[in-house]
Coordinates of C-alpha atoms in Angstrom, one line a residue:
M1 CA -109.4 109.7 95.3
V2 CA -112.8 110.2 93.6
V3 CA -113.3 112.9 90.9
C4 CA -116.8 113.7 89.6
G5 CA -117.3 116.1 86.7
D6 CA -118.7 116.7 83.3
D7 CA -116.0 118.5 81.4
G8 CA -112.3 118.6 80.7
L9 CA -111.4 119.8 84.2
A10 CA -112.4 116.4 85.7
H11 CA -110.1 114.5 83.3
R12 CA -107.2 117.0 83.8
L13 CA -107.6 116.7 87.5
A14 CA -107.6 112.9 87.4
A15 CA -104.5 113.0 85.2
E16 CA -102.9 115.3 87.7
L17 CA -103.6 113.0 90.7
R18 CA -102.4 109.9 88.8
G19 CA -99.4 111.3 87.0
V20 CA -98.0 113.7 89.6
Y21 CA -99.2 112.5 92.9
R22 CA -99.4 108.8 92.0
E23 CA -102.8 108.4 93.6
Q24 CA -105.5 105.8 92.8
V25 CA -108.4 107.7 91.2
T26 CA -112.0 106.8 90.4
L27 CA -113.4 109.1 87.8
V28 CA -117.1 109.6 87.5
V29 CA -118.3 111.2 84.2
P30 CA -121.5 111.3 82.2
P31 CA -122.2 108.7 79.5
S32 CA -120.4 109.3 76.3
G33 CA -123.5 110.6 74.5
R34 CA -124.2 113.3 77.1
R35 CA -120.7 114.7 77.8
V36 CA -120.1 118.3 77.1
R37 CA -117.7 119.2 74.3
Q38 CA -117.0 115.6 73.4
P39 CA -114.1 116.1 71.0
V40 CA -112.1 118.2 73.5
V41 CA -112.9 115.9 76.4
G42 CA -111.8 113.0 74.3
R43 CA -108.5 114.7 73.8
A44 CA -108.2 115.3 77.5
R45 CA -109.0 111.7 78.2
A46 CA -106.3 110.6 75.7
A47 CA -103.8 113.0 77.3
S48 CA -104.7 111.6 80.7
A49 CA -104.2 108.0 79.6
A50 CA -100.9 108.9 77.9
L51 CA -99.7 110.6 81.0
R52 CA -100.6 107.6 83.1
D53 CA -99.0 105.2 80.7
M54 CA -95.8 107.3 80.7
V55 CA -95.6 107.4 84.5
N56 CA -96.3 103.6 84.8
A57 CA -93.7 102.8 82.2
A58 CA -91.1 105.0 83.9
V59 CA -91.8 103.4 87.3
N60 CA -91.7 99.9 85.8
R61 CA -88.3 100.6 84.4
T62 CA -87.1 101.4 87.9
G63 CA -88.5 98.2 89.2
N64 CA -91.1 99.8 91.4
S65 CA -94.1 97.5 91.6
D66 CA -96.3 100.1 93.3
A67 CA -97.0 101.8 89.9
T68 CA -99.3 99.1 88.7
G69 CA -101.8 99.3 91.5
G70 CA -102.0 98.0 95.0
T71 CA -103.4 99.5 98.1
G72 CA -102.9 102.7 99.9
G73 CA -103.5 104.9 96.9
T74 CA -100.0 104.9 95.7
G75 CA -100.4 103.2 92.4
G76 CA -101.4 106.1 90.1
T77 CA -104.1 103.9 88.6
G78 CA -107.9 103.9 88.8
R79 CA -111.2 103.2 87.1
E80 CA -113.9 105.2 85.3
L81 CA -117.6 105.1 86.0
E82 CA -120.3 106.6 83.8
A83 CA -123.3 108.2 85.5
T84 CA -125.7 111.0 84.5
E85 CA -125.8 112.5 88.0
P86 CA -123.7 111.9 91.2
T87 CA -126.6 110.4 93.1
E88 CA -126.1 108.5 96.4
D89 CA -125.9 105.2 94.7
V90 CA -123.3 106.4 92.2
L91 CA -121.2 107.9 95.0
A92 CA -121.4 104.7 97.0
D93 CA -120.4 102.7 93.9
A94 CA -117.4 105.0 93.4
G95 CA -116.3 104.2 97.0
V96 CA -116.9 107.5 98.7
E97 CA -117.4 105.8 102.0
R98 CA -113.7 104.5 101.8
A99 CA -112.2 107.4 99.9
T100 CA -109.8 110.0 101.3
A101 CA -111.0 112.9 99.1
L102 CA -113.8 113.7 96.7
A103 CA -113.7 116.5 94.0
L104 CA -117.0 117.7 92.6
V105 CA -116.1 119.8 89.5
Y106 CA -119.4 119.8 87.6
D107 CA -120.1 123.0 85.7
D108 CA -123.4 123.5 87.7
D109 CA -123.1 124.8 91.3
E110 CA -126.4 123.1 92.3
T111 CA -125.2 119.7 91.2
N112 CA -122.0 120.1 93.2
I113 CA -123.7 121.2 96.3
R114 CA -126.3 118.4 96.2
A115 CA -123.6 115.8 95.8
A116 CA -121.5 117.4 98.5
L117 CA -124.3 117.2 101.0
T118 CA -124.8 113.5 100.1
A119 CA -121.1 112.6 100.3
R120 CA -120.7 114.3 103.7
R121 CA -123.5 112.2 105.1
L122 CA -121.9 109.0 103.7
N123 CA -118.5 109.8 105.0
P124 CA -118.0 112.6 107.6
R125 CA -114.2 112.3 107.4
L126 CA -114.1 112.7 103.7
R127 CA -112.0 115.6 102.3
L128 CA -114.3 117.6 100.0
V129 CA -113.3 119.9 97.2
L130 CA -116.1 121.8 95.4
R131 CA -116.1 123.8 92.3
L132 CA -118.4 126.8 92.8
Y133 CA -118.7 130.0 90.8
N134 CA -120.7 131.8 93.5
R135 CA -118.0 132.8 96.0
R136 CA -120.4 134.1 98.7
L137 CA -122.5 130.9 98.6
G138 CA -119.2 128.9 98.6
Q139 CA -118.2 130.4 101.9
H140 CA -121.5 129.4 103.5
I141 CA -121.4 125.9 102.1
E142 CA -117.9 125.4 103.3
E143 CA -118.8 126.4 106.8
L144 CA -122.0 124.3 106.8
L145 CA -120.2 121.1 105.6
D146 CA -117.3 121.6 108.0
Q147 CA -119.8 122.0 110.9
S148 CA -121.7 118.9 109.8
A149 CA -118.5 116.9 109.6
A150 CA -117.5 118.0 113.1
L151 CA -120.8 117.1 114.6
A152 CA -120.9 113.7 112.9
S153 CA -117.5 112.8 114.2
G154 CA -118.4 113.8 117.7
G155 CA -115.8 116.5 118.2
G156 CA -114.6 119.9 117.1
P157 CA -113.0 120.9 113.9
G158 CA -109.7 119.5 115.0
S159 CA -111.0 116.0 116.0
G160 CA -110.1 114.4 112.7
S161 CA -113.3 115.4 110.9
G162 CA -113.3 115.9 107.1
S163 CA -112.5 119.3 105.7
T164 CA -114.1 121.2 102.9
T165 CA -112.4 123.4 100.3
V166 CA -114.4 125.5 97.8
L167 CA -112.5 126.6 94.7
S168 CA -113.4 128.3 91.4
D169 CA -111.6 127.6 88.1
A170 CA -112.6 131.2 87.1
D171 CA -110.9 132.7 90.1
T172 CA -107.8 130.6 89.6
A173 CA -107.4 131.4 85.9
A174 CA -108.5 135.0 85.9
P175 CA -105.3 136.6 87.4
A176 CA -103.1 134.7 84.9
L177 CA -105.3 135.7 81.9
A178 CA -105.5 139.3 83.0
A179 CA -101.7 139.5 83.7
T180 CA -100.7 138.0 80.4
A181 CA -102.7 140.6 78.5
L182 CA -100.5 143.5 79.8
V183 CA -96.8 144.0 79.4
G184 CA -95.1 144.5 82.8
T185 CA -98.2 143.7 84.8
S186 CA -97.5 141.7 88.0
K187 CA -99.1 138.4 88.6
V188 CA -101.2 138.4 91.7
V189 CA -102.5 135.6 94.0
E190 CA -105.1 136.8 96.5
T191 CA -106.7 134.4 99.0
D192 CA -108.3 135.3 102.4
G193 CA -106.8 138.8 102.3
L194 CA -103.3 137.6 101.5
L195 CA -101.8 139.4 98.5
L196 CA -98.7 137.9 96.8
R197 CA -97.3 139.8 93.8
A198 CA -94.8 138.2 91.4
V199 CA -93.3 140.6 88.9
E200 CA -91.8 139.6 85.6
R201 CA -88.6 141.5 85.0
N202 CA -86.5 141.9 81.9
P203 CA -82.8 140.9 81.9
P204 CA -80.6 143.6 83.5
R205 CA -78.5 145.7 81.2
P206 CA -74.7 145.5 81.3
G207 CA -73.5 147.1 84.5
E208 CA -76.9 147.0 86.2
V209 CA -77.6 144.9 89.3
A210 CA -81.0 143.2 89.2
D211 CA -83.2 143.7 92.3
P212 CA -84.1 140.2 93.5
G213 CA -87.0 141.5 95.7
L214 CA -87.9 139.1 98.5
C215 CA -86.7 136.2 96.4
T216 CA -86.3 135.0 92.8
L217 CA -89.1 132.6 92.0
A218 CA -88.1 131.6 88.4
L219 CA -85.7 132.2 85.6
L220 CA -87.5 132.7 82.3
S221 CA -86.7 130.9 79.0
A222 CA -83.4 131.6 77.3
T223 CA -85.1 132.8 74.1
S224 CA -84.0 136.3 73.1
N225 CA -87.0 137.9 71.3
D226 CA -89.9 136.4 73.2
P227 CA -89.4 135.3 76.8
A228 CA -92.7 133.3 76.7
G229 CA -91.2 129.9 76.3
A230 CA -89.1 128.1 73.8
D231 CA -91.8 125.8 72.5
G232 CA -94.8 126.3 74.9
S233 CA -94.4 123.0 76.7
E234 CA -93.8 122.2 80.3
D235 CA -90.6 120.4 79.6
S236 CA -88.7 122.8 77.4
G237 CA -85.2 121.4 78.3
E238 CA -82.4 123.9 79.0
N239 CA -84.1 126.7 77.1
G240 CA -87.3 126.4 79.2
P241 CA -88.1 128.2 82.5
Q242 CA -86.3 127.2 85.6
L243 CA -88.5 127.4 88.7
L244 CA -87.2 128.1 92.2
P245 CA -83.5 128.4 91.2
D246 CA -80.8 128.6 93.8
A247 CA -78.4 131.5 94.3
A248 CA -75.7 130.0 92.0
A249 CA -78.2 129.5 89.2
V250 CA -79.4 133.1 89.5
E251 CA -75.9 134.5 89.3
A252 CA -74.9 132.2 86.4
A253 CA -78.0 133.2 84.3
T254 CA -77.2 135.9 81.8
G255 CA -79.7 137.5 79.4
R256 CA -82.7 135.8 81.1
G257 CA -85.7 137.5 82.6
T258 CA -86.8 136.7 86.1
V259 CA -90.0 136.4 88.1
A260 CA -89.4 137.9 91.5
L261 CA -91.6 138.1 94.6
E262 CA -91.6 141.9 95.0
Q263 CA -94.3 142.7 97.5
V264 CA -96.3 140.9 100.1
S265 CA -99.0 142.5 102.2
Y266 CA -102.5 142.1 103.5
S267 CA -105.3 143.7 101.6
G268 CA -108.5 144.9 103.0
P269 CA -111.8 143.0 102.7
P270 CA -113.2 143.1 99.2
L271 CA -115.8 145.7 98.4
P272 CA -119.3 144.3 98.2
A273 CA -120.8 144.1 94.7
G274 CA -123.4 146.7 95.6
R275 CA -125.5 149.0 93.5
A276 CA -123.8 151.5 91.1
G277 CA -123.3 154.9 92.6
V278 CA -124.8 158.1 91.4
P279 CA -122.7 159.5 88.5
A280 CA -120.3 162.3 89.4
F281 CA -120.9 165.8 88.2
G282 CA -118.2 165.4 85.5
E283 CA -120.1 162.4 84.1
L284 CA -123.5 164.1 84.2
F285 CA -122.6 166.7 81.7
S286 CA -120.3 166.6 78.7
R287 CA -117.2 168.7 78.5
R288 CA -118.6 170.9 75.8
L289 CA -121.8 171.6 77.9
R290 CA -119.7 172.4 81.0
W291 CA -117.7 175.0 79.0
S292 CA -121.0 176.5 77.7
L293 CA -122.4 176.8 81.2
A294 CA -119.2 178.4 82.4
G295 CA -119.3 180.9 79.5
L296 CA -122.8 181.9 80.3
A297 CA -121.9 182.3 84.0
A298 CA -119.0 184.6 83.0
C299 CA -121.4 186.6 80.8
V300 CA -123.8 187.1 83.7
V301 CA -121.0 188.3 86.0
A302 CA -119.7 190.7 83.4
L303 CA -123.2 192.2 82.8
A304 CA -123.7 192.6 86.6
V305 CA -120.3 194.4 86.9
A306 CA -121.1 196.6 83.9
L307 CA -124.5 197.5 85.4
M308 CA -122.9 198.3 88.8
V309 CA -120.4 200.6 87.0
V310 CA -123.1 202.4 84.9
T311 CA -125.8 202.9 87.6
G312 CA -123.7 202.8 90.8
D313 CA -125.9 200.1 92.3
H314 CA -124.8 197.8 95.1
P315 CA -123.3 194.5 93.7
L316 CA -126.1 192.4 95.0
H317 CA -128.8 194.7 93.6
A318 CA -127.0 194.9 90.3
T319 CA -126.8 191.1 90.0
Y320 CA -130.5 190.8 90.9
V321 CA -131.5 193.3 88.2
T322 CA -129.2 191.5 85.7
L323 CA -130.9 188.2 86.4
L324 CA -134.4 189.8 86.0
D325 CA -133.3 191.1 82.6
L326 CA -131.8 187.7 81.8
F327 CA -135.1 185.9 82.4
S328 CA -137.1 188.7 80.7
I329 CA -139.2 189.5 83.8
N330 CA -138.0 193.0 84.4
E331 CA -139.7 196.2 83.2
P332 CA -138.4 197.8 80.0
A333 CA -135.9 200.6 80.6
H334 CA -137.7 203.2 78.5
N335 CA -136.8 206.2 80.7
A336 CA -133.2 205.0 81.6
D337 CA -130.1 206.2 80.0
I338 CA -128.6 204.7 76.9
G339 CA -126.1 202.5 78.9
R340 CA -128.8 200.9 81.0
Q341 CA -130.8 200.2 77.8
I342 CA -127.9 198.5 76.1
L343 CA -127.2 196.3 79.1
Q344 CA -130.8 195.2 79.2
L345 CA -130.7 194.2 75.6
L346 CA -127.5 192.3 76.1
S347 CA -129.0 190.5 79.1
G348 CA -132.0 189.5 77.1
F349 CA -129.8 188.1 74.3
V350 CA -127.8 186.1 76.9
G351 CA -131.1 184.8 78.2
L352 CA -132.0 183.5 74.8
L353 CA -128.7 181.6 74.7
L354 CA -129.4 180.2 78.2
L355 CA -132.6 178.4 77.2
P356 CA -131.0 175.8 74.8
V357 CA -128.1 175.2 77.2
L358 CA -130.4 174.5 80.1
L359 CA -132.5 172.1 77.9
A360 CA -129.3 170.3 76.8
A361 CA -128.2 169.9 80.4
V362 CA -131.5 168.4 81.4
L363 CA -131.5 165.9 78.5
E364 CA -127.8 164.9 79.2
A365 CA -128.5 164.4 82.9
L366 CA -131.5 162.2 82.1
G367 CA -129.5 160.3 79.5
T368 CA -126.7 159.8 82.0
F369 CA -128.9 158.4 84.7
R370 CA -130.6 156.1 82.2
S371 CA -127.2 154.9 80.8
A372 CA -126.1 153.9 84.3
S373 CA -128.3 150.8 83.9
T374 CA -127.7 150.3 80.2
L375 CA -124.7 149.4 78.1
R376 CA -122.2 152.0 77.1
K377 CA -120.6 152.3 73.6
P378 CA -116.9 152.7 73.0
P379 CA -116.1 156.4 73.2
R380 CA -114.6 158.2 70.2
G381 CA -110.8 158.4 70.2
L382 CA -110.4 155.4 72.5
G383 CA -107.0 153.7 72.2
G384 CA -104.5 151.6 74.2
H385 CA -107.4 149.5 75.7
V386 CA -108.0 145.8 76.1
V387 CA -110.6 144.1 73.9
L388 CA -112.3 141.3 75.9
L389 CA -114.3 138.7 74.0
G390 CA -116.8 136.8 76.0
L391 CA -118.6 137.7 79.3
G392 CA -119.1 134.2 80.7
K393 CA -117.7 132.9 83.9
I394 CA -114.0 133.4 83.0
G395 CA -114.6 136.6 81.1
T396 CA -116.5 138.2 84.0
R397 CA -113.7 137.5 86.5
V398 CA -111.1 138.8 84.1
L399 CA -113.1 142.0 83.5
T400 CA -113.3 142.6 87.2
R401 CA -109.6 142.0 87.6
L402 CA -108.7 144.4 84.8
R403 CA -111.0 147.2 86.1
E404 CA -109.4 146.8 89.6
M405 CA -106.1 147.7 87.9
D406 CA -107.8 150.7 86.1
I407 CA -107.2 149.2 82.7
P408 CA -109.6 150.5 80.0
V409 CA -111.6 147.6 78.6
V410 CA -114.1 147.2 75.7
C411 CA -116.1 143.9 75.8
V412 CA -117.7 142.0 72.9
E413 CA -120.5 139.6 73.7
A414 CA -123.1 138.0 71.4
D415 CA -125.6 137.1 74.1
P416 CA -127.4 140.1 75.7
E417 CA -128.3 137.9 78.6
A418 CA -124.8 136.7 79.3
R419 CA -123.6 136.2 82.9
G420 CA -121.2 139.2 82.9
M421 CA -123.6 141.8 81.5
A422 CA -124.7 143.0 84.9
T423 CA -121.1 143.4 85.9
A424 CA -120.3 145.4 82.8
R425 CA -123.2 147.7 83.5
R426 CA -122.1 148.1 87.2
L427 CA -118.6 148.9 86.2
R428 CA -119.8 151.1 83.3
V429 CA -117.6 149.3 80.7
P430 CA -118.4 149.7 77.0
V431 CA -119.9 146.6 75.4
V432 CA -120.4 145.8 71.8
L433 CA -123.2 143.4 71.2
G434 CA -122.7 141.0 68.3
D435 CA -121.0 137.9 67.0
V436 CA -117.3 138.4 66.9
T437 CA -117.0 136.3 63.8
Q438 CA -119.2 138.8 61.9
E439 CA -117.5 141.6 59.9
G440 CA -117.5 145.0 61.7
V441 CA -117.9 143.8 65.3
L442 CA -114.2 144.0 66.2
E443 CA -113.9 147.3 64.3
A444 CA -116.7 148.7 66.5
A445 CA -114.5 147.7 69.5
K446 CA -111.7 149.8 68.1
I447 CA -109.4 146.8 67.6
H448 CA -107.1 148.8 65.3
R449 CA -106.2 151.0 68.2
A450 CA -106.3 148.4 71.0
H451 CA -103.3 147.3 73.1
S452 CA -104.2 143.7 73.4
L453 CA -107.0 141.2 72.7
L454 CA -108.3 138.6 75.2
A455 CA -110.4 135.9 73.5
L456 CA -112.2 134.2 76.3
T457 CA -115.4 132.8 74.8
S458 CA -116.3 129.2 75.4
V459 CA -115.7 128.1 71.8
D460 CA -112.2 127.4 70.7
T461 CA -112.7 128.1 67.0
T462 CA -114.4 131.4 67.8
N463 CA -111.4 132.5 69.8
L464 CA -109.0 131.4 67.1
E465 CA -110.9 133.0 64.3
A466 CA -111.1 136.3 66.2
V467 CA -107.4 136.3 66.9
L468 CA -106.5 135.5 63.3
Y469 CA -108.8 138.3 62.0
A470 CA -107.4 140.8 64.6
R471 CA -103.9 139.9 63.6
S472 CA -104.8 140.7 59.9
V473 CA -106.0 144.1 61.1
R474 CA -103.0 144.8 63.4
S475 CA -100.2 142.3 63.0
R476 CA -98.4 143.2 66.2
L477 CA -101.4 143.1 68.4
R478 CA -100.8 141.3 71.7
V479 CA -103.3 138.4 71.9
V480 CA -104.2 135.9 74.6
L481 CA -106.4 132.9 73.8
R482 CA -108.5 130.9 76.1
L483 CA -108.4 127.3 74.7
Y484 CA -110.2 124.4 76.3
D485 CA -107.6 121.7 75.7
D486 CA -104.0 122.2 76.7
D487 CA -102.6 120.2 73.8
F488 CA -104.5 122.4 71.4
A489 CA -103.4 125.5 73.2
T490 CA -99.7 124.5 72.8
A491 CA -100.2 123.8 69.1
V492 CA -101.9 127.1 68.5
Y493 CA -99.2 128.9 70.5
R494 CA -96.4 127.4 68.5
T495 CA -98.1 128.2 65.1
L496 CA -99.0 131.8 65.9
R497 CA -95.6 132.5 67.4
A498 CA -93.9 131.1 64.2
A499 CA -96.2 133.1 61.9
H500 CA -95.9 136.3 63.9
P501 CA -92.4 136.3 65.5
R502 CA -92.5 140.0 66.4
A503 CA -95.9 139.8 68.1
L504 CA -96.6 138.6 71.6
T505 CA -98.9 135.6 71.7
R506 CA -100.2 133.6 74.7
S507 CA -102.5 130.6 74.7
R508 CA -104.0 129.5 78.0
S509 CA -106.0 126.4 79.0
V510 CA -108.3 127.1 82.0
T511 CA -108.2 123.4 83.0
H512 CA -104.4 123.5 82.9
L513 CA -104.3 126.5 85.1
A514 CA -107.0 125.3 87.6
A515 CA -106.2 121.6 87.9
P516 CA -103.1 122.0 90.2
S517 CA -105.0 124.0 92.8
F518 CA -107.8 121.4 92.8
A519 CA -105.4 118.5 93.1
G520 CA -103.5 120.2 95.9
A521 CA -106.7 120.8 97.8
M522 CA -107.5 117.1 97.5
M523 CA -104.1 116.2 98.9
G524 CA -105.0 118.0 102.1
R525 CA -103.2 121.3 102.0
Q526 CA -104.4 124.9 101.8
I527 CA -103.7 126.2 98.3
L528 CA -103.3 130.0 98.3
G529 CA -103.1 130.2 94.6
A530 CA -101.1 129.5 91.5
I531 CA -98.8 131.7 89.3
P532 CA -98.2 130.7 85.7
V533 CA -94.6 130.9 84.6
E534 CA -94.8 130.6 80.8
R535 CA -96.5 127.2 80.4
R536 CA -95.6 125.9 83.8
V537 CA -97.3 126.6 87.2
L538 CA -95.8 127.7 90.5
L539 CA -98.0 126.9 93.5
F540 CA -98.3 128.8 96.8
A541 CA -99.5 126.7 99.8
A542 CA -99.8 126.9 103.6
V543 CA -98.3 123.8 105.1
E544 CA -98.0 122.4 108.6
V545 CA -94.4 121.5 109.3
A546 CA -95.3 118.5 111.5
G547 CA -95.1 115.2 109.8
H548 CA -92.8 116.4 107.0
P549 CA -89.2 115.2 107.6
Q550 CA -88.0 117.4 104.7
L551 CA -89.0 120.5 106.8
E552 CA -89.2 119.5 110.5
G553 CA -86.1 120.1 112.5
K554 CA -84.2 121.7 109.6
T555 CA -83.2 125.3 109.0
V556 CA -84.8 127.3 106.3
G557 CA -81.7 127.1 104.2
E558 CA -81.5 123.3 104.6
A559 CA -85.2 122.9 103.8
F560 CA -84.9 124.7 100.5
R561 CA -84.7 122.4 97.5
A562 CA -83.9 124.1 94.2
G563 CA -86.5 123.3 91.6
A564 CA -88.9 121.8 94.1
W565 CA -90.0 124.0 97.0
R566 CA -88.9 127.0 99.0
V567 CA -90.1 128.3 102.4
L568 CA -91.3 131.9 102.0
A569 CA -92.9 132.9 105.3
L570 CA -93.8 131.8 108.8
E571 CA -97.3 132.2 110.2
V572 CA -97.4 133.4 113.8
S573 CA -100.2 134.4 116.1
D574 CA -100.8 138.1 116.9
G575 CA -98.0 139.5 118.8
E576 CA -96.0 136.3 118.9
R577 CA -92.3 136.5 118.3
A578 CA -90.7 133.7 116.2
E579 CA -87.8 132.0 117.9
G580 CA -84.4 131.3 116.5
G581 CA -83.6 134.8 115.4
A582 CA -86.6 135.4 113.2
P583 CA -87.9 138.9 113.1
E584 CA -91.0 139.9 114.9
G585 CA -94.2 139.6 112.9
A586 CA -96.5 142.5 112.5
R587 CA -99.7 142.3 114.4
E588 CA -101.8 143.0 111.3
S589 CA -100.2 140.5 108.9
R590 CA -99.5 137.5 111.2
L591 CA -96.8 136.4 108.7
V592 CA -93.1 136.8 109.1
W593 CA -91.3 137.3 105.8
E594 CA -87.6 137.2 104.9
L595 CA -86.9 134.4 107.4
P596 CA -83.1 133.9 108.1
D597 CA -81.6 130.7 106.7
T598 CA -80.6 129.8 110.2
Y599 CA -84.2 129.6 111.6
V600 CA -85.1 126.1 112.6
L601 CA -88.5 124.9 111.6
R602 CA -90.5 123.3 114.4
G603 CA -93.3 120.8 114.2
S604 CA -95.8 123.4 115.5
D605 CA -94.9 125.9 112.8
R606 CA -97.1 126.6 109.8
V607 CA -95.3 128.0 106.8
V608 CA -96.1 129.5 103.4
L609 CA -94.0 128.0 100.6
A610 CA -93.7 128.1 96.9
A611 CA -93.3 124.9 95.0
T612 CA -93.6 123.2 91.7
R613 CA -96.3 120.6 91.2
R614 CA -94.0 117.7 91.3
G615 CA -92.0 119.1 94.2
L616 CA -95.1 119.6 96.3
A617 CA -96.3 116.2 95.4
E618 CA -93.1 114.7 96.6
L619 CA -93.2 116.8 99.8
L620 CA -96.8 116.3 100.7
G621 CA -97.8 113.1 98.9
R622 CA -99.2 110.3 100.9
R623 CA -96.7 108.0 99.3
A624 CA -93.8 109.9 101.0
R625 CA -95.5 109.8 104.4
Q626 CA -96.6 106.2 104.2
Q627 CA -93.5 104.6 102.7
S628 CA -92.5 101.7 104.8
P629 CA -88.8 101.1 105.8
G630 CA -88.6 98.1 103.5

C-alpha cells in the first residue's frame, strides 16, 4: 500500500492500514519544513508509530513472526519517503509499479489528479483512491481512470484492471458533524442514491417495549447523564458503546440507549446547484408592507361600495370613478350632492396614503432582488438556530446538510472570499463577517439564543476559544468542535465534559472520521459510508460473497458475528427474486432488506453489511485470504 499526502489524513490512513489491516505501507509526505500544520501532524505521526508498535508487540507476544515484516503485505510495517510533489520518479521510488493500492490524499485536487494519471500509466492494475472535493469532477475522473485501466489491460472493466474510487473527507465527516449538533437527529449515509438512516434512541421507560427498527446497530455507553461515551476513547471497556450486539445482549441491556437502523430507501438524484430562484411574493415585501397594501385595497373597495350606494351607479363604473378620484385625475364634484363630494375627498386622502406605500414596495422589491446575491444578516428575534463557524470545505458541506434538514443556521466567517460564501448566498443563509475571537461577533450571531454551536474552522485554537467563550455566555449550549488531531479531540472532550457536566459536548476529528472509509476503499471494497457511534465508527460496505469463507455457503444467521459484522441486505437485479425464501426485491430499490436468517449466501451474491473497522479488516483483509494452511 502506498499513501501520499500532506496533512494528518495521510498519517491517520497509514496508521489505519498498519494497525487495523496489518498491511505494509509506504508513506510519501512533504519534507519536514514544508508540511502543513507541523505540530498536529507530528502528533499524528507519533500516534501512528505508537499504534504500530502496540500492534507489533501484541503479535510478537503471540509468536506470530509476520508482524515484523515479510512479503505479501501482511506485516503491518512500512517506510516513509519525503518528497515535495508526487512526481513520476517519486511514485516509482515508492513502488507504485508493484503496489496493490495507492491513496492520494493531498489537500489540492489538481495535485491528486495529476498524480493519479501518472500512477495509472505506471500500473494499470493499481487500485486508486483519490481525495477530491469537487464531486462532479470526481465522477468524471473516476470514469476516465477506469476506462484507461481497462484499455491498458486489454479487456473490459471485469478483466482484472485496476479500479478507481473518489472520496471526500468533507462528505464523509459532514453527516456526522451535522447530526451531532442536533438532539434526536438521525445519522444519514448517502451514496449513489442509497439512503441509510440510523436513529439514536433513548432508553425505554419501564413497561415500554423498544422498537428495534430493521436491526439494532449499537448499544450506547452505560453512562446515565450523557450517553456520549464514558471517556471519549474507542476502547471504553464495559461502559463504552457495544457495536453490532446480538439479540441476547440487546435484551440484557437496561438503561442504555440504542442506535437502530430505522429506514432504508432510495432517494432521488441530487438537485443541481443551479442559480438561485426568483424570491417569492412573501419574501419580496415585508409583512408590515403587505398589511398596508391590504388595508389600502380594503379602503378602495369600501369607497367604491359607498359610491355605488350614494349614486346608484353600476359596480364597475363606481369602482372606475373611485380610482379616478384616488389618483386625482377626476373632475371636482362641484355640482354633485354632499355625499358625492365627501367620498371624493376621502378618495383623495387615500390616494395620498397610497403614494408612500407604493414607494416603499418598490424600494423593498429592489432591495430583495439585490440581497439575493448578497449576504443576509441574522433577523431580529431569531432563536433555536445553529451557529456555524467557518465556511471552508467541511463547513460548506455541513451547511448544505443542515439546510437540507430545514435547520435554521447563522454562519460566522472571517474571510469574505471563503469557499462557502457562494453556497451561503445561494441558500440565503445569514452570515456574520468577522473574526470569531473578537468581541461582539458571536453576539451578532445571536449565540445567547442559539440551540447549538458548530466550530468548524481550520484552526483548533480558534474553535476551542469560540466554544469556551460561547459557554461563558450560555453554559448549557450544545457544542461540537472540529479538531484536527484525534488525541487532542479526546482530551478536549474529557475536559469540557468534566467542566460542564450538564451540557452536551462533542469533539470530532475529521481525519478520524474519514480514514476508515479511505482505508476500506484501498482494501478493495465499496464503502457506502460511515456512521459514528460516540467515538467509534461503524462502516457500511457492499461486498461480493465469493472468496469469503465467513459468508459463502452460510446462512445469514450463521454469517452474523456479534461485534464484528452483520449482513443487512442482498443486492439483486431488477425483477429478480432471491432464492432460499428471501422476499422479492422492489424493482426500484434493487436491494432486499430484512433477509431471513435461513437464507443461504451464494458466491454470486452481493450483500450490504455493517461492520466495525477491525471486523471488516478480519473479514476482507488480504491476510485472511492469503493465509497458508501452515
